[in-house]
mmCIF file of C-alpha atoms in Angstrom:
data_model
loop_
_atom_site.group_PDB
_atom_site.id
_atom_site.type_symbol
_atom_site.label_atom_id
_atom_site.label_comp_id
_atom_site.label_asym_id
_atom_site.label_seq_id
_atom_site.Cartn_x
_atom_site.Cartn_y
_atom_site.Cartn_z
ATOM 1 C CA UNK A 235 -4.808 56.166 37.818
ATOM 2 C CA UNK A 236 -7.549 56.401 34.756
ATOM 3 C CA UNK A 237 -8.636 59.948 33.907
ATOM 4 C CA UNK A 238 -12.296 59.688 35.590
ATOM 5 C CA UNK A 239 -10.460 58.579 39.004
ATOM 6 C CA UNK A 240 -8.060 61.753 38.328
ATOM 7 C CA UNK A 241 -10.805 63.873 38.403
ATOM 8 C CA UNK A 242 -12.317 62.781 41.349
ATOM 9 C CA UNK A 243 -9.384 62.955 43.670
ATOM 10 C CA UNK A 244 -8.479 66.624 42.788
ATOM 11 C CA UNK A 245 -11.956 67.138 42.889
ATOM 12 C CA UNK A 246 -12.042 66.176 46.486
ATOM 13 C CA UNK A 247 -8.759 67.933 47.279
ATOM 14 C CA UNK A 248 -9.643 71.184 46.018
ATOM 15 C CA UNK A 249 -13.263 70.951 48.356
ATOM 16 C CA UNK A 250 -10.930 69.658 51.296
ATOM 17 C CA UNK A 251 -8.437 72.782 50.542
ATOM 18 C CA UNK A 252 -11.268 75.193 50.062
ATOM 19 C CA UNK A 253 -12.667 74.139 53.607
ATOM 20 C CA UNK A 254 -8.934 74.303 55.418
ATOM 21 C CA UNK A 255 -7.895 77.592 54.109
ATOM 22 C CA UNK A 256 -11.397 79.137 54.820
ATOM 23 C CA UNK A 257 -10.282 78.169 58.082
ATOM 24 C CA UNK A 258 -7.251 80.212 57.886
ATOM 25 C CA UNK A 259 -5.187 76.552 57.961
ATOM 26 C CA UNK A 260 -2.698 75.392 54.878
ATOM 27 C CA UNK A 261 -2.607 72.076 53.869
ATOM 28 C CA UNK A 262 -0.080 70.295 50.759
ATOM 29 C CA UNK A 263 -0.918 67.616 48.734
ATOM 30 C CA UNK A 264 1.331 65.698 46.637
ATOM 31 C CA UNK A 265 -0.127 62.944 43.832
ATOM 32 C CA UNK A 266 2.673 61.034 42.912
ATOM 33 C CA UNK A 267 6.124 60.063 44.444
ATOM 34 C CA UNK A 268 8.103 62.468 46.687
ATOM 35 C CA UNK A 269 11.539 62.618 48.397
ATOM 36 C CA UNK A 270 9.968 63.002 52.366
ATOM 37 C CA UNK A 271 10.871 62.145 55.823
ATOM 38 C CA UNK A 272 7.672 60.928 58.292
ATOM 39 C CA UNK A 273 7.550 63.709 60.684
ATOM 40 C CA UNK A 274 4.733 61.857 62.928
ATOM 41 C CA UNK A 275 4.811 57.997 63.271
ATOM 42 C CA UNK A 276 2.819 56.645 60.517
ATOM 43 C CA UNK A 277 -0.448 54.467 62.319
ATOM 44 C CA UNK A 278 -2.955 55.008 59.972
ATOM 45 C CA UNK A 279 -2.840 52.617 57.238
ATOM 46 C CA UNK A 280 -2.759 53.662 53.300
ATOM 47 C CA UNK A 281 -6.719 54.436 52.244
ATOM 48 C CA UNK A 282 -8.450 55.232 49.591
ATOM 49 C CA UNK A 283 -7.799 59.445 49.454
ATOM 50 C CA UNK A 284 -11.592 59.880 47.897
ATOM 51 C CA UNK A 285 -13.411 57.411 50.068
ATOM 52 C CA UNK A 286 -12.609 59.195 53.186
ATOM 53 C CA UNK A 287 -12.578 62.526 52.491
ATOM 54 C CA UNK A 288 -13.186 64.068 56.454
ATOM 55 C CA UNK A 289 -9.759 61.305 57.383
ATOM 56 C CA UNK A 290 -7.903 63.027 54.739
ATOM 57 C CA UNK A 291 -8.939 66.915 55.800
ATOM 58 C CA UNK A 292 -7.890 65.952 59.155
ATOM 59 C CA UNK A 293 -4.380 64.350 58.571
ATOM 60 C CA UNK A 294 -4.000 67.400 56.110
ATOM 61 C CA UNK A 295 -4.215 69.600 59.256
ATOM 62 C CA UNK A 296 -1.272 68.294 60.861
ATOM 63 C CA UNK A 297 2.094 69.593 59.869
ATOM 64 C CA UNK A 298 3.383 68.324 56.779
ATOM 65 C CA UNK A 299 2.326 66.989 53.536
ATOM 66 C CA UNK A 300 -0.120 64.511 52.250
ATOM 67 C CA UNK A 301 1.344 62.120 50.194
ATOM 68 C CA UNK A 302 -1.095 60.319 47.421
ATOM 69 C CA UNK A 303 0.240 57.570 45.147
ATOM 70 C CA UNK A 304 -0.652 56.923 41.359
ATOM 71 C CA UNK A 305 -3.339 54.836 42.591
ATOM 72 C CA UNK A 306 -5.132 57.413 44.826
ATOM 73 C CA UNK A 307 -4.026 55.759 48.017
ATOM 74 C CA UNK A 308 -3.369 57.962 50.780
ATOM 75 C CA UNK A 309 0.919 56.563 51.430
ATOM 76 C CA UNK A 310 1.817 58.890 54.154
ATOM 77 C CA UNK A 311 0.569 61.884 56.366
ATOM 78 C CA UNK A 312 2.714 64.227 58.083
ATOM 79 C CA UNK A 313 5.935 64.474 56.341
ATOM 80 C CA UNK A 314 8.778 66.776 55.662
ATOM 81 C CA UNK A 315 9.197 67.046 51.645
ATOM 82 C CA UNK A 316 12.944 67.562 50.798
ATOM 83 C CA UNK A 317 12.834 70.900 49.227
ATOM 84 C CA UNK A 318 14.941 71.424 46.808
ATOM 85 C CA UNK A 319 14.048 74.613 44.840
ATOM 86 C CA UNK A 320 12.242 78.338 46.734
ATOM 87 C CA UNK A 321 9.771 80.094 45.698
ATOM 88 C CA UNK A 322 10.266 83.864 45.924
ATOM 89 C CA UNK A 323 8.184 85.606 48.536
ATOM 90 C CA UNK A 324 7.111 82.480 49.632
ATOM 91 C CA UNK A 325 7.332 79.890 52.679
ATOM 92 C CA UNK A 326 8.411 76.393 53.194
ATOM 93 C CA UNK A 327 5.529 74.538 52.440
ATOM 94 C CA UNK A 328 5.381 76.764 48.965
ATOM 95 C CA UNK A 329 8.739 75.665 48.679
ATOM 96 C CA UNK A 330 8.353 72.097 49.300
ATOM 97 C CA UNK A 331 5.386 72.153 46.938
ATOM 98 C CA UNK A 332 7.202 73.403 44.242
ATOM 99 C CA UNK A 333 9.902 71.200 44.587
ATOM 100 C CA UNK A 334 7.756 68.120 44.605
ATOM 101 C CA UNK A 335 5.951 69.218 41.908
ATOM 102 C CA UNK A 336 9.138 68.960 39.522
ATOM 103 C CA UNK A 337 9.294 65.397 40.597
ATOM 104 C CA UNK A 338 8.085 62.715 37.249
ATOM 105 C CA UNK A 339 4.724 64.002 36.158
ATOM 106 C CA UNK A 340 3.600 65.306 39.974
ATOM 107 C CA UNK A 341 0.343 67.318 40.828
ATOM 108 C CA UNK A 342 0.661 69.052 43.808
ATOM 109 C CA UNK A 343 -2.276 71.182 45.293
ATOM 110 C CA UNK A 344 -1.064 73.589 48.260
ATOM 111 C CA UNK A 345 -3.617 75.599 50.665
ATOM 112 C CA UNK A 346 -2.010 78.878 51.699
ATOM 113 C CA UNK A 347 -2.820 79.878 55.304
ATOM 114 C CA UNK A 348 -1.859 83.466 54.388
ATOM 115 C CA UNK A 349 -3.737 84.923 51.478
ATOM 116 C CA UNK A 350 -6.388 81.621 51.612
ATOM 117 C CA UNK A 351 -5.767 80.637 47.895
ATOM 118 C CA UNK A 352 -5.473 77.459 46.628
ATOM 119 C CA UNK A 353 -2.415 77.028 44.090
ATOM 120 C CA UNK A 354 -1.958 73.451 41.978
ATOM 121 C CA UNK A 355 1.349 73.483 40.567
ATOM 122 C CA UNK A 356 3.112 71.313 38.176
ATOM 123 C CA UNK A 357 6.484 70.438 36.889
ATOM 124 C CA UNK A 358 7.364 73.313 38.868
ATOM 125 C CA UNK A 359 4.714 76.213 37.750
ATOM 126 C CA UNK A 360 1.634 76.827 39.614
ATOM 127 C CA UNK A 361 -1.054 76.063 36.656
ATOM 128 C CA UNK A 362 -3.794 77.370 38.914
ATOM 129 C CA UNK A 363 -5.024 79.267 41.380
ATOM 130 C CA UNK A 364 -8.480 79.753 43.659
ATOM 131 C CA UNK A 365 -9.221 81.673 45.654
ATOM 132 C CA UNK A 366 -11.437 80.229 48.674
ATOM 133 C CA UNK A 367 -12.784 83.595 49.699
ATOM 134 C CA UNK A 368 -14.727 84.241 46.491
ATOM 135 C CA UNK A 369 -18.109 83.907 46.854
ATOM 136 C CA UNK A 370 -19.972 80.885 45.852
ATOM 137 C CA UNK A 371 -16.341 79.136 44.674
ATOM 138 C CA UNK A 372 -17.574 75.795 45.207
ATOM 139 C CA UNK A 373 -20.108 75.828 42.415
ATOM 140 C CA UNK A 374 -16.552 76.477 40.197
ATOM 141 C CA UNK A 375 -14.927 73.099 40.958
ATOM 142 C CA UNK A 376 -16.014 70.856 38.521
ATOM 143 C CA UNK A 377 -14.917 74.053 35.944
ATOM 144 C CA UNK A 378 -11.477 73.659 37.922
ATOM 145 C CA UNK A 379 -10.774 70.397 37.664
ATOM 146 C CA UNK A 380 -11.817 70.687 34.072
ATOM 147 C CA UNK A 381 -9.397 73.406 33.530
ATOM 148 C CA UNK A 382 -6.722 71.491 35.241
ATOM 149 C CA UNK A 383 -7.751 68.027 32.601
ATOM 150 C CA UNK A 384 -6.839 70.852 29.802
ATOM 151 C CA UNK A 385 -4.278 72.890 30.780
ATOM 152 C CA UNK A 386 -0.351 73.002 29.282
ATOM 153 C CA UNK A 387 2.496 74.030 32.188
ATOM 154 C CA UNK A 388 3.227 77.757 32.221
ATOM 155 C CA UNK A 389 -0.351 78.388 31.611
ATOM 156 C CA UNK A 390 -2.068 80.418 34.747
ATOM 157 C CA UNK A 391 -6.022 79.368 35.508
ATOM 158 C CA UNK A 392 -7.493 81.588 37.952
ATOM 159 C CA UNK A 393 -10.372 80.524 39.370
ATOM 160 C CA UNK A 394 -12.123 83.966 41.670
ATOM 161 C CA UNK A 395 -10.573 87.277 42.067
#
């Protein structure tokens, strides 16, 4: 996926994630490849993940990840992520996130239903975090996705309080 396309899929997955944990919903996203098992049977066909952003919000409600290939296609909906590490203090879809995450060169964006931050983690470090209750956030995404373009794993971007 070029660099401009990059942008404008996390872009569109950190609106979509600010709108479903707002909601008091989580949500995982995984760009790249993943070790998963369909946990719903898989009708909808691979799509473009940025040219249908409200099909995308809605399959990111069910249970399960969002699966989104180097190409930005949308591969599968609804799946179980083999988790192989834990995050401390944290659920399974934290843990499945981090776990795909160390996966190749992963991005994975998670929506936490419980404190209603957004965390992006890679190679198995969360490189950012927003928080969706902070007034006026959304003017902050194109700084976020900038931040994410620029920033080196173990390095914390915190986007709100």
């Amino acid at each position: 996926m070029k660099e401009k396309e990059l942008k404008d899929l996390e872009k569109v997955l950190i609106e979509i994630g600010l709108r479903i944990a707002r909601r008091g919903e989580g949500a995982l996203f995984v760009i790249g490849k993943a070790i998963y098992k369909p946990l719903v049977k898989q009708v909808i066909p691979p799509f473009k993940a940025v040219s249908n952003p409200k099909l995308l919000e809605t399959l990111a409600l069910m249970d399960g990840a969002i699966i989104i290939n180097s190409e930005g296609m949308v591969e599968a909906y609804g799946v179980m992520i083999k988790s192989k590490f834990t995050l401390r203090n944290f659920g399974t879809r934290h843990s499945a996130g981090l776990s795909a995450s160390k996966i190749n060169n992963n991005i994975v964006l998670l929506v936490s239903e419980e404190d209603k931050k957004i965390r992006v983690m890679k190679q198995g470090k969360v490189v950012m975090q927003i928080d969706a209750l902070q007034k006026n956030i959304e003017k902050s995404v194109p700084q976020a996705v900038t931040i994410l373009e620029s920033v080196g794993v173990g390095t914390l971007g915190a986007i709100g309080p």
